[in-house]
Amino acid sequence: MNKSKRLVDLIIVINRKQNFTAKELAEEFGVSLRTIQRDLKDLEDLGVPLYTELGPKGGYRLLNKKMLPPIAFTENEAIAMFFAYQSLQNYESLPFEDDTISALNKFYNYLPDNTKDKIDVMRNRVLFWVPKRNEKNSYLKFILEAVIQRSVLSIKYESMSGISYREILPIGIYSHNGYWYCPAFCLKKQSYRLFRIDYIKSASINEEATVEKSINNITLKDWFEPSKPKETVRLKVKLSKKGVRKCQLEPWMDKKIKIDDGTGIIDTTIDIRDIEYYADFLLGIGADAIVESPKEIIDLILEKIDKIKNNYR
């Protein structure tokens, strides 16, 4: 077995064993003790986090990380990987920010010069843009770990309506329009709620709280394809061409638009609990959206317009 293949196989074995001695590896690979010791030194130089324990019961221990064996990429695959990361650069916070930057630097440094040149040209010409937000997401990584472990969290949540304290079971996290969101089951409300992660001011694991198994199995896919609400109302809106374009900026609204000659119509049913949300959204579109039903949304929009007018009197 040549050395390069042996080093790759060593990484795989080390990941599996976590704790081992040079003698064990030498016997497993059929090489001398000195050869294995040189190989382990080479792996350390390459960044494999090995810890040496001295003494009669000593040996090697892989620190709390997993190392992947080398993977071969085509040029197009390498470029795709680079720009997949670039699409996240405008986010103030990422779940694995330090690891992402480290991985990208390693990835870029080992690319052939002609591939680097191609990426350098493209990075100034291609951009996956999201608005840059300055809000800090202090608990983003912590919440992701809770999602993976299916842990209930006790949180302090500070939104426009004030400060509240909740026990939640996070379903997952996702980003939209530069912000990070966490859909979760709220034990206080006994229903699903959406939390903006930068509004979470403290979070800790709640070991005592429990939830039903059926709730524990809910995924992000279930969240984005919710079951039919118990009480609905018909939403009917006429959109100008400009109104269509504004609605298309919101993924959840885009699917509801029927377009004809550039103008559009929204004709769908919505959860009655979301009436105020839709009123705010459609008011923001201004004269490019005319609500025909329900009356509750029309009344809310008129009420909000009166409040705005009073601010300028």
CSV table of C-alpha atoms in Angstrom, one decimal:
chain,number,residue,atom,x,y,z
A,1,MET,CA,0.0,0.0,0.0
A,2,ASN,CA,1.5,3.4,-1.0
A,3,LYS,CA,1.8,6.1,1.6
A,4,SER,CA,-1.0,8.5,0.3
A,5,LYS,CA,-3.6,5.7,0.3
A,6,ARG,CA,-2.4,4.6,3.8
A,7,LEU,CA,-2.9,8.1,5.1
A,8,VAL,CA,-6.4,8.2,3.8
A,9,ASP,CA,-7.2,4.8,5.3
A,10,LEU,CA,-5.6,6.0,8.6
A,11,ILE,CA,-8.0,8.9,8.8
A,12,ILE,CA,-11.0,6.5,8.3
A,13,VAL,CA,-9.7,4.2,11.0
A,14,ILE,CA,-8.9,7.0,13.5
A,15,ASN,CA,-12.4,8.4,13.1
A,16,ARG,CA,-13.8,5.0,14.0
A,17,LYS,CA,-11.5,4.2,16.9
A,18,GLN,CA,-11.1,7.7,18.5
A,19,ASN,CA,-8.6,6.1,21.0
A,20,PHE,CA,-5.7,3.9,19.8
A,21,THR,CA,-2.0,3.1,20.1
A,22,ALA,CA,0.7,3.3,17.4
A,23,LYS,CA,1.3,-0.4,17.9
A,24,GLU,CA,-2.4,-1.3,17.2
A,25,LEU,CA,-2.3,0.7,14.0
A,26,ALA,CA,1.1,-0.8,12.9
A,27,GLU,CA,-0.4,-4.3,13.3
A,28,GLU,CA,-3.6,-3.4,11.5
A,29,PHE,CA,-1.7,-1.9,8.5
A,30,GLY,CA,1.1,-4.4,8.5
A,31,VAL,CA,3.9,-1.8,8.8
A,32,SER,CA,6.6,-1.0,11.3
A,33,LEU,CA,5.9,1.0,14.5
A,34,ARG,CA,8.3,3.8,13.2
A,35,THR,CA,6.4,4.0,9.9
A,36,ILE,CA,3.0,4.5,11.7
A,37,GLN,CA,4.6,7.1,14.0
A,38,ARG,CA,5.8,9.0,10.9
A,39,ASP,CA,2.3,8.7,9.3
A,40,LEU,CA,0.6,10.1,12.5
A,41,LYS,CA,3.1,13.0,12.5
A,42,ASP,CA,2.2,13.7,8.9
A,43,LEU,CA,-1.5,13.7,9.7
A,44,GLU,CA,-0.9,16.1,12.6
A,45,ASP,CA,0.9,18.4,10.2
A,46,LEU,CA,-2.1,18.2,7.8
A,47,GLY,CA,-4.4,19.4,10.7
A,48,VAL,CA,-5.7,16.1,12.1
A,49,PRO,CA,-6.3,17.0,15.9
A,50,LEU,CA,-4.4,14.2,17.6
A,51,TYR,CA,-3.6,14.3,21.3
A,52,THR,CA,-0.8,12.2,22.7
A,53,GLU,CA,-1.1,10.5,26.1
A,54,LEU,CA,2.2,9.5,27.7
A,55,GLY,CA,2.8,6.6,30.1
A,56,PRO,CA,2.3,2.8,30.0
A,57,LYS,CA,-1.4,3.1,29.2
A,58,GLY,CA,-0.9,6.0,26.9
A,59,GLY,CA,-1.5,6.3,23.2
A,60,TYR,CA,-3.3,8.7,20.8
A,61,ARG,CA,-6.7,10.2,21.1
A,62,LEU,CA,-8.6,12.1,18.4
A,63,LEU,CA,-9.9,15.4,19.9
A,64,ASN,CA,-13.6,16.1,19.7
A,65,LYS,CA,-13.7,16.4,15.9
A,66,LYS,CA,-14.3,14.1,12.9
A,67,MET,CA,-11.9,14.2,10.0
A,68,LEU,CA,-13.1,13.4,6.5
A,69,PRO,CA,-10.8,11.6,4.0
A,70,PRO,CA,-9.8,13.6,0.9
A,71,ILE,CA,-12.5,14.0,-1.7
A,72,ALA,CA,-11.8,14.6,-5.4
A,73,PHE,CA,-13.8,17.4,-7.0
A,74,THR,CA,-14.1,18.4,-10.7
A,75,GLU,CA,-13.5,22.1,-11.5
A,76,ASN,CA,-17.2,22.8,-11.8
A,77,GLU,CA,-17.9,21.1,-8.5
A,78,ALA,CA,-15.2,23.1,-6.8
A,79,ILE,CA,-16.7,26.4,-8.2
A,80,ALA,CA,-20.2,25.3,-7.1
A,81,MET,CA,-19.0,24.6,-3.6
A,82,PHE,CA,-17.2,28.0,-3.4
A,83,PHE,CA,-20.3,29.9,-4.5
A,84,ALA,CA,-22.6,27.9,-2.2
A,85,TYR,CA,-20.7,29.4,0.7
A,86,GLN,CA,-20.5,32.8,-0.9
A,87,SER,CA,-24.3,32.9,-0.9
A,88,LEU,CA,-24.1,33.0,2.9
A,89,GLN,CA,-21.6,35.8,3.3
A,90,ASN,CA,-24.0,38.6,3.9
A,91,TYR,CA,-25.5,36.9,6.9
A,92,GLU,CA,-24.2,38.4,10.2
A,93,SER,CA,-24.4,35.0,11.9
A,94,LEU,CA,-24.0,31.5,10.6
A,95,PRO,CA,-24.4,28.2,12.6
A,96,PHE,CA,-20.9,27.1,11.9
A,97,GLU,CA,-19.3,30.5,11.1
A,98,ASP,CA,-15.6,29.8,12.1
A,99,ASP,CA,-15.7,26.3,10.6
A,100,THR,CA,-17.2,27.6,7.4
A,101,ILE,CA,-14.4,30.2,7.0
A,102,SER,CA,-11.7,27.6,7.8
A,103,ALA,CA,-13.1,25.1,5.4
A,104,LEU,CA,-13.4,27.7,2.6
A,105,ASN,CA,-9.8,28.8,3.1
A,106,LYS,CA,-8.5,25.2,3.0
A,107,PHE,CA,-10.6,24.5,0.0
A,108,TYR,CA,-9.4,27.5,-1.9
A,109,ASN,CA,-5.7,27.1,-1.1
A,110,TYR,CA,-5.6,23.6,-2.5
A,111,LEU,CA,-7.3,24.5,-5.8
A,112,PRO,CA,-5.2,24.6,-9.0
A,113,ASP,CA,-4.1,28.1,-10.0
A,114,ASN,CA,-6.3,28.2,-13.1
A,115,THR,CA,-9.4,27.3,-11.0
A,116,LYS,CA,-8.5,30.0,-8.5
A,117,ASP,CA,-8.2,32.5,-11.3
A,118,LYS,CA,-11.7,31.5,-12.6
A,119,ILE,CA,-13.2,31.9,-9.1
A,120,ASP,CA,-11.5,35.2,-8.6
A,121,VAL,CA,-13.1,36.6,-11.8
A,122,MET,CA,-16.5,35.1,-11.0
A,123,ARG,CA,-16.6,36.3,-7.4
A,124,ASN,CA,-16.6,39.9,-8.7
A,125,ARG,CA,-19.2,39.1,-11.3
A,126,VAL,CA,-21.6,36.7,-9.6
A,127,LEU,CA,-23.4,37.4,-6.3
A,128,PHE,CA,-26.2,35.5,-4.5
A,129,TRP,CA,-27.5,38.6,-2.7
A,130,VAL,CA,-29.4,38.9,0.5
A,131,PRO,CA,-29.9,42.1,2.5
A,132,LYS,CA,-27.1,42.6,5.0
A,133,ARG,CA,-28.6,42.7,8.5
A,134,ASN,CA,-26.7,43.9,11.6
A,135,GLU,CA,-28.8,42.0,14.2
A,136,LYS,CA,-26.8,39.5,16.2
A,137,ASN,CA,-28.0,35.9,16.5
A,138,SER,CA,-26.3,35.0,19.7
A,139,TYR,CA,-28.1,31.7,20.1
A,140,LEU,CA,-28.2,30.5,16.5
A,141,LYS,CA,-25.7,27.6,17.0
A,142,PHE,CA,-27.2,26.7,20.4
A,143,ILE,CA,-30.7,26.4,18.9
A,144,LEU,CA,-29.4,24.3,16.1
A,145,GLU,CA,-27.9,21.9,18.6
A,146,ALA,CA,-31.3,21.8,20.4
A,147,VAL,CA,-33.0,21.0,17.1
A,148,ILE,CA,-30.6,18.1,16.5
A,149,GLN,CA,-31.0,16.8,20.1
A,150,ARG,CA,-34.8,17.4,20.1
A,151,SER,CA,-34.4,19.4,23.3
A,152,VAL,CA,-37.0,21.8,24.8
A,153,LEU,CA,-35.7,25.3,25.4
A,154,SER,CA,-36.6,28.0,27.9
A,155,ILE,CA,-36.2,31.3,26.1
A,156,LYS,CA,-36.6,35.0,26.8
A,157,TYR,CA,-38.2,36.5,23.7
A,158,GLU,CA,-38.2,40.3,23.0
A,159,SER,CA,-40.4,41.3,20.0
A,160,MET,CA,-42.3,44.4,19.1
A,161,SER,CA,-45.1,43.4,21.4
A,162,GLY,CA,-42.8,43.2,24.4
A,163,ILE,CA,-40.8,40.6,26.4
A,164,SER,CA,-42.2,37.1,27.0
A,165,TYR,CA,-40.8,33.9,28.5
A,166,ARG,CA,-41.5,30.6,26.7
A,167,GLU,CA,-40.8,26.9,26.7
A,168,ILE,CA,-40.4,25.8,23.1
A,169,LEU,CA,-39.5,22.7,21.1
A,170,PRO,CA,-37.6,24.0,18.0
A,171,ILE,CA,-38.5,22.3,14.7
A,172,GLY,CA,-35.6,23.7,12.8
A,173,ILE,CA,-34.0,26.9,11.6
A,174,TYR,CA,-34.1,28.6,8.2
A,175,SER,CA,-33.0,31.9,6.7
A,176,HIS,CA,-35.1,34.3,4.7
A,177,ASN,CA,-34.4,37.8,3.5
A,178,GLY,CA,-31.3,38.1,5.7
A,179,TYR,CA,-32.9,37.0,8.9
A,180,TRP,CA,-32.8,33.6,10.8
A,181,TYR,CA,-36.1,32.0,11.9
A,182,CYS,CA,-37.0,29.1,14.2
A,183,PRO,CA,-40.4,27.5,13.9
A,184,ALA,CA,-41.2,25.8,17.2
A,185,PHE,CA,-43.9,24.2,19.3
A,186,CYS,CA,-44.8,26.6,22.1
A,187,LEU,CA,-45.7,24.7,25.3
A,188,LYS,CA,-47.4,27.8,26.7
A,189,LYS,CA,-49.7,28.4,23.7
A,190,GLN,CA,-49.9,24.6,22.9
A,191,SER,CA,-49.5,25.5,19.2
A,192,TYR,CA,-46.8,26.2,16.6
A,193,ARG,CA,-45.2,29.6,16.5
A,194,LEU,CA,-42.4,31.3,14.4
A,195,PHE,CA,-39.6,33.0,16.3
A,196,ARG,CA,-37.0,35.3,14.9
A,197,ILE,CA,-33.7,34.2,16.3
A,198,ASP,CA,-32.2,37.7,16.8
A,199,TYR,CA,-35.2,38.4,19.1
A,200,ILE,CA,-34.2,35.5,21.4
A,201,LYS,CA,-32.2,37.2,24.3
A,202,SER,CA,-31.5,34.1,26.4
A,203,ALA,CA,-31.9,30.3,25.9
A,204,SER,CA,-31.3,27.3,28.1
A,205,ILE,CA,-32.1,23.6,27.9
A,206,ASN,CA,-35.2,22.7,29.9
A,207,GLU,CA,-34.6,19.1,31.2
A,208,GLU,CA,-38.0,18.8,32.9
A,209,ALA,CA,-40.3,19.7,30.0
A,210,THR,CA,-41.7,17.0,27.8
A,211,VAL,CA,-43.8,17.0,24.6
A,212,GLU,CA,-45.8,14.3,22.8
A,213,LYS,CA,-44.0,12.0,20.4
A,214,SER,CA,-46.1,13.2,17.5
A,215,ILE,CA,-44.9,16.8,18.0
A,216,ASN,CA,-41.3,15.7,18.4
A,217,ASN,CA,-41.5,14.2,14.9
A,218,ILE,CA,-42.5,17.4,13.1
A,219,THR,CA,-40.0,18.6,10.5
A,220,LEU,CA,-39.4,21.8,8.6
A,221,LYS,CA,-41.1,20.2,5.6
A,222,ASP,CA,-44.2,19.8,7.7
A,223,TRP,CA,-43.9,23.4,8.8
A,224,PHE,CA,-43.8,24.7,5.2
A,225,GLU,CA,-46.7,22.4,4.2
A,226,PRO,CA,-49.0,22.8,7.2
A,227,SER,CA,-52.2,21.0,7.7
A,228,LYS,CA,-55.4,22.8,6.8
A,229,PRO,CA,-56.4,25.3,9.5
A,230,LYS,CA,-59.6,24.7,11.5
A,231,GLU,CA,-61.1,28.1,10.6
A,232,THR,CA,-60.5,29.9,7.3
A,233,VAL,CA,-61.6,32.9,5.4
A,234,ARG,CA,-61.5,33.7,1.7
A,235,LEU,CA,-58.8,36.1,0.6
A,236,LYS,CA,-59.4,37.8,-2.7
A,237,VAL,CA,-57.0,40.6,-3.9
A,238,LYS,CA,-56.5,42.4,-7.3
A,239,LEU,CA,-52.9,43.2,-8.1
A,240,SER,CA,-51.4,45.7,-10.5
A,241,LYS,CA,-48.3,44.7,-12.4
A,242,LYS,CA,-46.2,46.4,-9.7
A,243,GLY,CA,-48.3,44.6,-7.0
A,244,VAL,CA,-47.5,41.2,-8.6
A,245,ARG,CA,-43.8,41.9,-8.5
A,246,LYS,CA,-44.0,43.0,-4.9
A,247,CYS,CA,-45.9,39.8,-3.9
A,248,GLN,CA,-43.5,37.6,-5.8
A,249,LEU,CA,-40.7,38.8,-3.5
A,250,GLU,CA,-42.3,36.7,-0.7
A,251,PRO,CA,-42.0,33.0,-1.4
A,252,TRP,CA,-45.1,32.1,0.6
A,253,MET,CA,-47.2,34.7,-1.4
A,254,ASP,CA,-45.8,33.9,-4.8
A,255,LYS,CA,-47.6,30.5,-5.0
A,256,LYS,CA,-51.0,32.2,-4.4
A,257,ILE,CA,-50.9,34.6,-7.4
A,258,LYS,CA,-52.7,34.0,-10.7
A,259,ILE,CA,-51.1,36.2,-13.4
A,260,ASP,CA,-52.9,37.5,-16.5
A,261,ASP,CA,-51.2,40.0,-18.8
A,262,GLY,CA,-48.8,41.0,-16.0
A,263,THR,CA,-51.6,41.9,-13.5
A,264,GLY,CA,-52.7,39.3,-11.0
A,265,ILE,CA,-55.3,38.0,-8.6
A,266,ILE,CA,-54.9,36.3,-5.3
A,267,ASP,CA,-57.9,34.0,-4.6
A,268,THR,CA,-57.2,31.6,-1.8
A,269,THR,CA,-58.2,30.7,1.8
A,270,ILE,CA,-56.2,31.8,4.8
A,271,ASP,CA,-56.2,30.9,8.5
A,272,ILE,CA,-58.4,33.4,10.3
A,273,ARG,CA,-55.7,33.9,12.9
A,274,ASP,CA,-53.4,35.4,10.2
A,275,ILE,CA,-55.8,38.2,9.2
A,276,GLU,CA,-53.7,41.0,10.9
A,277,TYR,CA,-50.5,39.7,9.3
A,278,TYR,CA,-52.1,39.8,5.8
A,279,ALA,CA,-53.6,43.3,6.5
A,280,ASP,CA,-50.1,44.6,7.3
A,281,PHE,CA,-48.5,43.0,4.3
A,282,LEU,CA,-51.2,44.2,1.8
A,283,LEU,CA,-51.1,47.7,3.3
A,284,GLY,CA,-47.4,47.8,2.6
A,285,ILE,CA,-48.1,47.2,-1.1
A,286,GLY,CA,-50.2,50.3,-1.2
A,287,ALA,CA,-52.4,51.2,-4.1
A,288,ASP,CA,-51.1,48.2,-6.1
A,289,ALA,CA,-53.2,45.8,-4.1
A,290,ILE,CA,-57.0,46.1,-3.8
A,291,VAL,CA,-58.6,43.8,-1.2
A,292,GLU,CA,-62.0,42.5,-2.2
A,293,SER,CA,-62.4,40.1,0.8
A,294,PRO,CA,-62.6,39.4,3.6
A,295,LYS,CA,-64.2,42.4,5.2
A,296,GLU,CA,-62.1,42.0,8.3
A,297,ILE,CA,-58.9,42.7,6.4
A,298,ILE,CA,-60.4,45.7,4.6
A,299,ASP,CA,-61.6,47.1,7.9
A,300,LEU,CA,-58.1,46.6,9.5
A,301,ILE,CA,-56.4,48.3,6.5
A,302,LEU,CA,-58.7,51.3,6.8
A,303,GLU,CA,-58.1,51.5,10.5
A,304,LYS,CA,-54.4,51.4,10.0
A,305,ILE,CA,-54.6,54.1,7.3
A,306,ASP,CA,-56.6,56.4,9.7
A,307,LYS,CA,-53.8,55.9,12.3
A,308,ILE,CA,-51.2,56.8,9.8
A,309,LYS,CA,-53.1,59.9,8.7
A,310,ASN,CA,-53.5,61.0,12.3
A,311,ASN,CA,-49.7,60.9,12.7
A,312,TYR,CA,-49.4,63.7,10.1
A,313,ARG,CA,-52.1,66.0,11.3
